[in-house]
mmCIF file of C-alpha atoms in Angstrom:
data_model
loop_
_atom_site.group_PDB
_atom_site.id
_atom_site.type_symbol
_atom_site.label_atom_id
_atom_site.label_comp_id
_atom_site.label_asym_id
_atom_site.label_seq_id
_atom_site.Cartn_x
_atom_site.Cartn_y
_atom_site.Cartn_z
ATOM 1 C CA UNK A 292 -162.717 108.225 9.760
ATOM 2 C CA UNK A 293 -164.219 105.047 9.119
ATOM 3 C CA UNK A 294 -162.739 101.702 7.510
ATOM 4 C CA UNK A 295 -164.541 101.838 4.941
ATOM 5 C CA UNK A 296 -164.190 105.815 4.201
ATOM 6 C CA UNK A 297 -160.311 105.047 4.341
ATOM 7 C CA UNK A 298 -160.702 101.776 1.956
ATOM 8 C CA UNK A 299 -162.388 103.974 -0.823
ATOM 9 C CA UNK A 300 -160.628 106.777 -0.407
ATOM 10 C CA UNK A 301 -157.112 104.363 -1.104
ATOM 11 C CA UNK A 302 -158.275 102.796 -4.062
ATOM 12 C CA UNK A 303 -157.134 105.033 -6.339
ATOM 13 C CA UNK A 304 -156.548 104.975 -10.200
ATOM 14 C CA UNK A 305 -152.984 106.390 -9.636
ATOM 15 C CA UNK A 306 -150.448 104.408 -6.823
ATOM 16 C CA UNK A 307 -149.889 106.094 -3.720
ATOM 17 C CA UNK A 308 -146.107 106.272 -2.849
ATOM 18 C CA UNK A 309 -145.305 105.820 1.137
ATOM 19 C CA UNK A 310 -141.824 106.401 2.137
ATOM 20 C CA UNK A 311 -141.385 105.217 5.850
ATOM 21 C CA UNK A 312 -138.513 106.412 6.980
ATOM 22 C CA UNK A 313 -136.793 105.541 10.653
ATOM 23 C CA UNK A 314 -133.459 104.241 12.240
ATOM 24 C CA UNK A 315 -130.641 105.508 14.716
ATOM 25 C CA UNK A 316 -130.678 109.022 15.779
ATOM 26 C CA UNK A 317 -128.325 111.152 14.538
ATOM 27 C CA UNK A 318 -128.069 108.800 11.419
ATOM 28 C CA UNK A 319 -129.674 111.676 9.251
ATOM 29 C CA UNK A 320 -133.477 110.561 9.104
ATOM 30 C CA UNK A 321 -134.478 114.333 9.148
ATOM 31 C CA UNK A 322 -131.917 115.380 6.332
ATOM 32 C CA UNK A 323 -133.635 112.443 4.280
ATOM 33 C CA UNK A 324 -137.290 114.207 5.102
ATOM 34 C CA UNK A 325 -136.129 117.544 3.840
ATOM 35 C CA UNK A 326 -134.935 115.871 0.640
ATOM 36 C CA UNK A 327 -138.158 114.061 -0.321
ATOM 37 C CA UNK A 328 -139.974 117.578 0.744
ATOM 38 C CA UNK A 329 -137.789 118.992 -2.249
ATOM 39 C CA UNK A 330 -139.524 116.108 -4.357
ATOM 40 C CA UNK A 331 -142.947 117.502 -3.224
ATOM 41 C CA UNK A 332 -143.520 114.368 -0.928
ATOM 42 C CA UNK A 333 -145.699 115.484 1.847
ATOM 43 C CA UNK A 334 -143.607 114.694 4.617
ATOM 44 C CA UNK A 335 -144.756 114.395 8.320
ATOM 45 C CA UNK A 336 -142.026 113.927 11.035
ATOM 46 C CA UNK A 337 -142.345 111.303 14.707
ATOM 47 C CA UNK A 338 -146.313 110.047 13.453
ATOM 48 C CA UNK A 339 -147.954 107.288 15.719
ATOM 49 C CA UNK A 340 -148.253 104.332 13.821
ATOM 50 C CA UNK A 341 -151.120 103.601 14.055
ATOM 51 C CA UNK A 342 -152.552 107.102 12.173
ATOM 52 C CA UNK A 343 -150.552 106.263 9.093
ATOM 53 C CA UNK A 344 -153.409 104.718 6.904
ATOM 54 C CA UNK A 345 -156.073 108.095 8.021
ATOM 55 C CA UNK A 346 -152.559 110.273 7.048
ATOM 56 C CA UNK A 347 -152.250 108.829 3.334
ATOM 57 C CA UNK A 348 -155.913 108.446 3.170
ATOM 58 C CA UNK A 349 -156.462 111.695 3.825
ATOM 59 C CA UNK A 350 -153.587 113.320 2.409
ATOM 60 C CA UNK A 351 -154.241 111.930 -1.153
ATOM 61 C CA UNK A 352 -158.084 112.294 -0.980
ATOM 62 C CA UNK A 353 -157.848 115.841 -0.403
ATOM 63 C CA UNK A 354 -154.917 117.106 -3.063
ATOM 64 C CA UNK A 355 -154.295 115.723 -6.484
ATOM 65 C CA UNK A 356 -151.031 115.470 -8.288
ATOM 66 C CA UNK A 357 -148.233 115.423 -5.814
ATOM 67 C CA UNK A 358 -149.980 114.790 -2.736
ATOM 68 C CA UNK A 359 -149.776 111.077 -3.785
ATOM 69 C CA UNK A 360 -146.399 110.682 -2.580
ATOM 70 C CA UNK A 361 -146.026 110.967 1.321
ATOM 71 C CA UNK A 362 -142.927 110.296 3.635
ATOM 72 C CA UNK A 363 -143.279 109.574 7.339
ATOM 73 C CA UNK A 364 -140.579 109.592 9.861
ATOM 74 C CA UNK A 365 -140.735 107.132 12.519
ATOM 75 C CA UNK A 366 -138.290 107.044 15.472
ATOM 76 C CA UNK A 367 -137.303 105.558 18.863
ATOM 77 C CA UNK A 368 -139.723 108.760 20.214
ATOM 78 C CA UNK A 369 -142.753 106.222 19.192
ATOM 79 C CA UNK A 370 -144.091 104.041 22.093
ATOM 80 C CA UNK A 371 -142.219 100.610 21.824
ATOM 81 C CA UNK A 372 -145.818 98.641 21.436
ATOM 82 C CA UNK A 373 -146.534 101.292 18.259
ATOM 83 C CA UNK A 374 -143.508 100.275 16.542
ATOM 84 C CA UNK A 375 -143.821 96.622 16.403
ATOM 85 C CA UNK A 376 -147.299 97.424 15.326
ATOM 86 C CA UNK A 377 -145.253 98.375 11.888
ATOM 87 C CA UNK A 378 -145.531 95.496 9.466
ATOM 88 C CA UNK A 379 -149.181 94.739 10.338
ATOM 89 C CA UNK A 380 -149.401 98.274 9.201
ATOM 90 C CA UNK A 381 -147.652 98.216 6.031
ATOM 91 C CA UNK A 382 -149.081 95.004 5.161
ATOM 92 C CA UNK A 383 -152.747 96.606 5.749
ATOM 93 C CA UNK A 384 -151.841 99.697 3.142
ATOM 94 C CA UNK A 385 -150.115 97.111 1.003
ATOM 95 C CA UNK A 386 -153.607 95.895 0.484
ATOM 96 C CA UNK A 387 -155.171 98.731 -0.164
ATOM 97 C CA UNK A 388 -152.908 99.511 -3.396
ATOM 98 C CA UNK A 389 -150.097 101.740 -1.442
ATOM 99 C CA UNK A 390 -146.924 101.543 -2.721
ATOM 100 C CA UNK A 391 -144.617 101.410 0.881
ATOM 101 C CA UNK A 392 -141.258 101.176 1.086
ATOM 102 C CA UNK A 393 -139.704 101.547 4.913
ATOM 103 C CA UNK A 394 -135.917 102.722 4.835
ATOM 104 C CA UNK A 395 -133.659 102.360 7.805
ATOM 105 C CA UNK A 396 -130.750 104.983 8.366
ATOM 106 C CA UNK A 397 -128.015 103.138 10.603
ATOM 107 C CA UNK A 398 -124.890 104.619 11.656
ATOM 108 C CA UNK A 399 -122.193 103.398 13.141
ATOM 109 C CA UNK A 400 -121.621 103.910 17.203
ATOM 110 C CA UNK A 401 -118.320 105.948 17.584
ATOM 111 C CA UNK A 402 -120.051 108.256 14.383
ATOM 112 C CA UNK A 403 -123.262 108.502 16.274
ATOM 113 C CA UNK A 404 -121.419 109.390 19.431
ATOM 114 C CA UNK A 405 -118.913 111.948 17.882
ATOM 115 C CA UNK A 406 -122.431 113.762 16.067
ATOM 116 C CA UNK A 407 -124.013 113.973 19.432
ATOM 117 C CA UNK A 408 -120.367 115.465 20.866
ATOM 118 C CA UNK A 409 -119.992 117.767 17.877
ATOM 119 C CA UNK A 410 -123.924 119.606 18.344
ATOM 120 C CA UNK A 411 -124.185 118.459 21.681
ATOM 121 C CA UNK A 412 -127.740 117.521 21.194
ATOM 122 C CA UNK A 413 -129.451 115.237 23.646
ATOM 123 C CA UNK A 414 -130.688 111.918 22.887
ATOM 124 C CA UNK A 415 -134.110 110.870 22.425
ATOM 125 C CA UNK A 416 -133.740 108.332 25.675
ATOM 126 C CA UNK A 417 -131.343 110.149 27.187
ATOM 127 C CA UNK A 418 -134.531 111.345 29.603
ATOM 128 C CA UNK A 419 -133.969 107.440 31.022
ATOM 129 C CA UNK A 420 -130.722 108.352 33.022
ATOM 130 C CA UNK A 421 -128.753 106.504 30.423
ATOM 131 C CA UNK A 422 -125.327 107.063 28.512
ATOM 132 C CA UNK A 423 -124.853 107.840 25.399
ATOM 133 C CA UNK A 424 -123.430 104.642 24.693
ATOM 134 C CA UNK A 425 -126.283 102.999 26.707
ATOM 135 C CA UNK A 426 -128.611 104.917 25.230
ATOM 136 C CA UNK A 427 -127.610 104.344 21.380
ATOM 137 C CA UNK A 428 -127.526 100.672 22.571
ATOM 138 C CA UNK A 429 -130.827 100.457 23.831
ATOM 139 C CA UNK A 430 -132.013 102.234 20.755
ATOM 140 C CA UNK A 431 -130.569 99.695 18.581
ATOM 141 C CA UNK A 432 -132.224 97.039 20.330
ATOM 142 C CA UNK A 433 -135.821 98.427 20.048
ATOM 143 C CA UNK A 434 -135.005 99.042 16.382
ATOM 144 C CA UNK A 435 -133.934 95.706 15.430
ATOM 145 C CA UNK A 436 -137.141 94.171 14.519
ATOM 146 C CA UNK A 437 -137.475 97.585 11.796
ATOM 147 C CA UNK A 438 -134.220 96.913 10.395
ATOM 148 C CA UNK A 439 -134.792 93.776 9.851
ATOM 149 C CA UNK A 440 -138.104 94.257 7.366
ATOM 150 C CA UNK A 441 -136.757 97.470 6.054
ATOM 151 C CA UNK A 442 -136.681 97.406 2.086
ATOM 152 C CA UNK A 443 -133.551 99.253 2.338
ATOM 153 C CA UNK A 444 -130.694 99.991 5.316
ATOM 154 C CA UNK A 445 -128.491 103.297 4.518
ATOM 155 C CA UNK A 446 -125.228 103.591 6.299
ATOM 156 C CA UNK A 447 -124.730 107.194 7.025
ATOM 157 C CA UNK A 448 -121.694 106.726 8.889
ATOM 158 C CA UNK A 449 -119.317 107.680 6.014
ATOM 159 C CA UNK A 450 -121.606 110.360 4.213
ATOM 160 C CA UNK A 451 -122.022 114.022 4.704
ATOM 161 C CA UNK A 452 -125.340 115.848 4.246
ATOM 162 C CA UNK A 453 -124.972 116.517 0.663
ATOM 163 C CA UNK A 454 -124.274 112.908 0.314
ATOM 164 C CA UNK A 455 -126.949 111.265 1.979
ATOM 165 C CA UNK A 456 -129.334 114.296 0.356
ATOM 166 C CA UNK A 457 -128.772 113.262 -3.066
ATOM 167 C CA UNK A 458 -128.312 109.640 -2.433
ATOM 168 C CA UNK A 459 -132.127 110.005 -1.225
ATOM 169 C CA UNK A 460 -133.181 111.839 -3.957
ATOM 170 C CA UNK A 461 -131.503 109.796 -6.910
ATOM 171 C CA UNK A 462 -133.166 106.734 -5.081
ATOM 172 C CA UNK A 463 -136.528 108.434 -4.609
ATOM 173 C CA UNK A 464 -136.642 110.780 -8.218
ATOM 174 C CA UNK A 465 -138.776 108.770 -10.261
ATOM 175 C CA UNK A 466 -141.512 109.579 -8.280
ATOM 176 C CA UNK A 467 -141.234 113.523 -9.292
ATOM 177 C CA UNK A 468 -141.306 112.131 -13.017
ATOM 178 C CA UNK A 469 -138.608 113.754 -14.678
ATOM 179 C CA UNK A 470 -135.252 115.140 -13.954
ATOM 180 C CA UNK A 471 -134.376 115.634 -10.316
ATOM 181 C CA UNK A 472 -132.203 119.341 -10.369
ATOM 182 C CA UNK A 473 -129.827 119.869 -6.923
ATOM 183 C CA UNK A 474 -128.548 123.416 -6.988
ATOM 184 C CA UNK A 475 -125.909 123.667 -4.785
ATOM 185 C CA UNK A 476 -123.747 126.740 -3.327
ATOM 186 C CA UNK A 477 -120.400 126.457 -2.150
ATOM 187 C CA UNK A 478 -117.472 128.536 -1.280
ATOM 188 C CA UNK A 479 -114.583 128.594 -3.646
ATOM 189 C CA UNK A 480 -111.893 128.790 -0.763
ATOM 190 C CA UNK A 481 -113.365 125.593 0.954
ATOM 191 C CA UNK A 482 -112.698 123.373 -2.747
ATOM 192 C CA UNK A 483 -114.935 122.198 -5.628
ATOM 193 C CA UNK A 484 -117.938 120.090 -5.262
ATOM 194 C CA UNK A 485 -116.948 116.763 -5.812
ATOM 195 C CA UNK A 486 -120.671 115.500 -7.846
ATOM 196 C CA UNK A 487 -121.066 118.819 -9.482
ATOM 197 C CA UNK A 488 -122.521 117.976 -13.230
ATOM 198 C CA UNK A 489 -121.876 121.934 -14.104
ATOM 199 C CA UNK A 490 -120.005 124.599 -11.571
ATOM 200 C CA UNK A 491 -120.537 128.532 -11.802
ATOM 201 C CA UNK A 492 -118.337 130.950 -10.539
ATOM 202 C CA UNK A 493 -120.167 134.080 -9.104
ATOM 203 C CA UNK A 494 -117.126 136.051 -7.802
ATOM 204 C CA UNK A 495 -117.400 138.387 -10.482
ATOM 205 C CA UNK A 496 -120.478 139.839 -9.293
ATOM 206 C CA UNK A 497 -120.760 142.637 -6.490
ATOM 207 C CA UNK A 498 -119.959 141.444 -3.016
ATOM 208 C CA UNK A 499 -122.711 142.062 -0.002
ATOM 209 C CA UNK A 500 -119.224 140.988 2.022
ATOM 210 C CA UNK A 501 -118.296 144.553 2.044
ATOM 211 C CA UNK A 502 -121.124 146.030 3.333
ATOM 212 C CA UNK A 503 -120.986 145.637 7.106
ATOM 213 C CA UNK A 504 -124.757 145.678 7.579
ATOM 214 C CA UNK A 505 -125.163 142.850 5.262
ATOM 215 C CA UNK A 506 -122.038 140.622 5.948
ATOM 216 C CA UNK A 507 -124.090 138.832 8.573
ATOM 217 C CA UNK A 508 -126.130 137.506 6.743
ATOM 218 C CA UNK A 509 -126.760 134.996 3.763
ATOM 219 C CA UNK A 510 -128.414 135.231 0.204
ATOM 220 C CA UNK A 511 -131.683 134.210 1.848
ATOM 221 C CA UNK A 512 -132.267 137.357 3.793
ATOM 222 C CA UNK A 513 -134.195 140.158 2.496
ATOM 223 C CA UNK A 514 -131.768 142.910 2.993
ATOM 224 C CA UNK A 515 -129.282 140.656 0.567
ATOM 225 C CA UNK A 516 -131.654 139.782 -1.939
ATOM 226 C CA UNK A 517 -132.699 143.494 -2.522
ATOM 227 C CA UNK A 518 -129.521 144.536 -2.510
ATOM 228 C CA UNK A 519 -128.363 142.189 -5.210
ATOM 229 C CA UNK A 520 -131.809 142.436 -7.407
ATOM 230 C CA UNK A 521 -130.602 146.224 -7.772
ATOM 231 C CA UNK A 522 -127.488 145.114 -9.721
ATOM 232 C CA UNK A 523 -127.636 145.208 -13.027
ATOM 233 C CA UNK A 524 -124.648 142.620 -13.177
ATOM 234 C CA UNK A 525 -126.191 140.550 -10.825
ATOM 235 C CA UNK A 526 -129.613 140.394 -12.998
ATOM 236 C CA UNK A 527 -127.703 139.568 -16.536
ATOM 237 C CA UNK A 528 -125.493 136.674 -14.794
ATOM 238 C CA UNK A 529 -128.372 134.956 -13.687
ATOM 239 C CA UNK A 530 -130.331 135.758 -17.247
ATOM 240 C CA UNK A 531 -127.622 134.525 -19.131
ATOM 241 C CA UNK A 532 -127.250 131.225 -16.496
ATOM 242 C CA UNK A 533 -130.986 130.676 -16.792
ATOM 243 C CA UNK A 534 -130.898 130.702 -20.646
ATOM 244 C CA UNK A 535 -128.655 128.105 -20.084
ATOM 245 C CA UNK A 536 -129.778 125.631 -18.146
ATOM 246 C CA UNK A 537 -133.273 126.303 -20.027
ATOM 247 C CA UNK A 538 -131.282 125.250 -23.256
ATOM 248 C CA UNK A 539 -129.480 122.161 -22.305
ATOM 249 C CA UNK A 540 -131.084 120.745 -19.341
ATOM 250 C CA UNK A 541 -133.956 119.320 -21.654
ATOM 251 C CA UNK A 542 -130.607 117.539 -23.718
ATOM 252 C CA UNK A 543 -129.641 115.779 -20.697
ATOM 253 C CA UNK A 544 -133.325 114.901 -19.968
ATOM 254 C CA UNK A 545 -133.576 112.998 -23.411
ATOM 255 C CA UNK A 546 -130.758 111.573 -22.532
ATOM 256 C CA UNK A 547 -132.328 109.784 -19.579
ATOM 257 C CA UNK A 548 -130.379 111.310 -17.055
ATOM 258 C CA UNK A 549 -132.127 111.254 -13.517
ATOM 259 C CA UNK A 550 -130.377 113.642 -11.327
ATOM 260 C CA UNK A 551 -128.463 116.790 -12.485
ATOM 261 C CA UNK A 552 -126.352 119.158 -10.226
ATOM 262 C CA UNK A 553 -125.681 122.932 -10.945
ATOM 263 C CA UNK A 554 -123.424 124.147 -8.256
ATOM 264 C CA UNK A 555 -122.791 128.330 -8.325
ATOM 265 C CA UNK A 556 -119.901 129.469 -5.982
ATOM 266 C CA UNK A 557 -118.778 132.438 -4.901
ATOM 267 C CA UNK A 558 -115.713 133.660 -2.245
ATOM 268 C CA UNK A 559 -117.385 132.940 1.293
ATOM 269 C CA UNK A 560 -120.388 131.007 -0.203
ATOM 270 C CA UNK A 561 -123.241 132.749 2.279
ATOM 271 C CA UNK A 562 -124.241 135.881 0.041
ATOM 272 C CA UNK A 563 -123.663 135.929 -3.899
ATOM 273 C CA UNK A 564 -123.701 132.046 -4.268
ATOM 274 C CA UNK A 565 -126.765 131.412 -1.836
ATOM 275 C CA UNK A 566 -128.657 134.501 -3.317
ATOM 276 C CA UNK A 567 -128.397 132.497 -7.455
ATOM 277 C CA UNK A 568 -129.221 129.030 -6.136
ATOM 278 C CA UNK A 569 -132.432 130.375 -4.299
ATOM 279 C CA UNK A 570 -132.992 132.105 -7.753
ATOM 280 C CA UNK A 571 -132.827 129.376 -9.891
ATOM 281 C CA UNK A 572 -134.337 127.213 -7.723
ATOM 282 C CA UNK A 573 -137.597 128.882 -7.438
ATOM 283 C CA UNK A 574 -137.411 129.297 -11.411
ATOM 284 C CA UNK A 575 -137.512 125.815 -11.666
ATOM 285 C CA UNK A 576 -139.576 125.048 -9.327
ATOM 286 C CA UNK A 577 -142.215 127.054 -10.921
ATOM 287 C CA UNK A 578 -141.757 124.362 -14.275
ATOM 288 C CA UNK A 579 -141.212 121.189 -13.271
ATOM 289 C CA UNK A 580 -140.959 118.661 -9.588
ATOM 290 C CA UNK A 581 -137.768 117.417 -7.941
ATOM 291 C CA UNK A 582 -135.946 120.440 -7.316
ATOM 292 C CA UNK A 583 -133.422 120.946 -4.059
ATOM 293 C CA UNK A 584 -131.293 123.113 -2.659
ATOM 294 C CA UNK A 585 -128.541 122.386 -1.083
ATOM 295 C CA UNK A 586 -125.923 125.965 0.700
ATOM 296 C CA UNK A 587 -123.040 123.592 1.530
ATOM 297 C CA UNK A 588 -121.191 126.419 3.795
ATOM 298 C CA UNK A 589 -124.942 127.317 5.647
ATOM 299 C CA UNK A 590 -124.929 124.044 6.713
#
């Protein structure tokens, strides 16, 4: 693609919304992705620096609407000389009308190093014969320079998923337009969601538990969703939940609110609660943007 194809194809009558995203590993950079992929940002994880302008260039020439808002995830994986080619970068789609902002998610060592323990992943320079501690160490160091022009730094060190999820997405919403919805499921044993807005209770409703074939599994498998579609219970709860939400939502909506979540729990939180929240979130989804999910127990 040519400089000149990818200065026309920029200019645009509507801004074009780039959210770089990068910092420590393990500090919860792909969590963040998935949450601006619920806001119907076309999101693109570890991307060479250097291809970012062709990626919103063509990205927003080729699909109206939504595709005008792109996030990019850029990590310690990237060469060291394609990261400090950054700013240049930024300032370049600046120019051409983009609307960038570059977030950093930090973390605090002895967080970072307990995540790593906990899923005993590897780290991304852990290939250089290094620690952990070296390695997180030596990450920090090629970061710096990143951190230091970010338009915002996020401490994850103190914040679960859910957390960090909709701190992205109440930061991030007004580029979906309207009301962000999280539906969230959530066992009833493990305690109430602390930032519910409304909670559910689905316990009422038949249990998939019992059925050995199906305990397994969640509310996103097939074999639970038919068997719950072929309650009659099961159908009038979520009527009667979607009738509503379909009433009031719009209320708080007036009412300027940004960010609304529904959270629907059940005993065990894998089957009944999963099964509404996947429900309800592809009713919505059908109507309006900004709409994640969030199966707190799945996690």
């Amino acid at each position: 693609m040519s400089e000149s194809t990818t200065t026309n194809t920029l200019k645009r009558t509507d801004p074009i919304n780039l959210i770089v995203l990068t910092g420590m590993s393990g500090g919860g950079k792909t969590v963040a992705l998935r949450a601006l992929e619920d806001l119907d940002f076309y999101c693109v994880d570890n991307l060479p620096t250097a291809l970012l302008p062709q990626l919103v260039a063509a990205v927003s020439g080729n699909v109206e609407g939504k595709r005008r808002h792109v996030a990019v995830g850029v990590d310690v994986r990237n060469p060291g000389e394609d990261l400090k080619r950054m700013p240049a970068i930024l300032s370049e789609l600046a120019a051409k009308g983009v609307k960038a902002h570059l977030i950093f998610l930090d973390c605090r060592d002895d967080v970072l190093i307990k995540r790593y323990s906990e899923t005993r992943r590897r780290h991304p320079l852990s290939w250089q014969g290094l620690s952990l501690a070296d390695a997180i160490a030596e990450e920090r160091r090629v970061l710096r320079p990143l951190s230091a022009i970010s338009d915002k730094v996020i401490d994850s060190s103190e914040l679960n998923v859910h957390q960090l999820r909709r701190l992205i997405a109440t930061g991030y919403a007004e580029a979906t337009e309207g009301l962000t919805l999280m539906f969230q499921s959530f066992a009833f044993r493990r305690g109430l969601p602390l930032d519910a807005d409304f909670v559910f209770d689905a316990r009422c409703l038949p249990n998939p538990h019992w059925d050995p074939t199906l305990r397994p599994l969640s509310g996103k498998d097939a074999a639970v969703r038919d068997y719950l579609d072929a309650q009659p219970l099961v159908a009038e709860y979520y009527a009667d939940t979607a009738r509503w939400l379909d009433t009031w939502l719009p209320r708080f909506e007036a009412d300027d609110r940004s960010y609304v979540t529904i959270a629907i729990g059940c005993t065990g939180g894998r089957h009944r609660s999963v099964y509404l929240v996947e429900k309800l979130a592809a009713h919505y989804r059908a109507l309006r943007n900004g709409v994640l999910t969030f199966h707190r127990e799945l996690e």
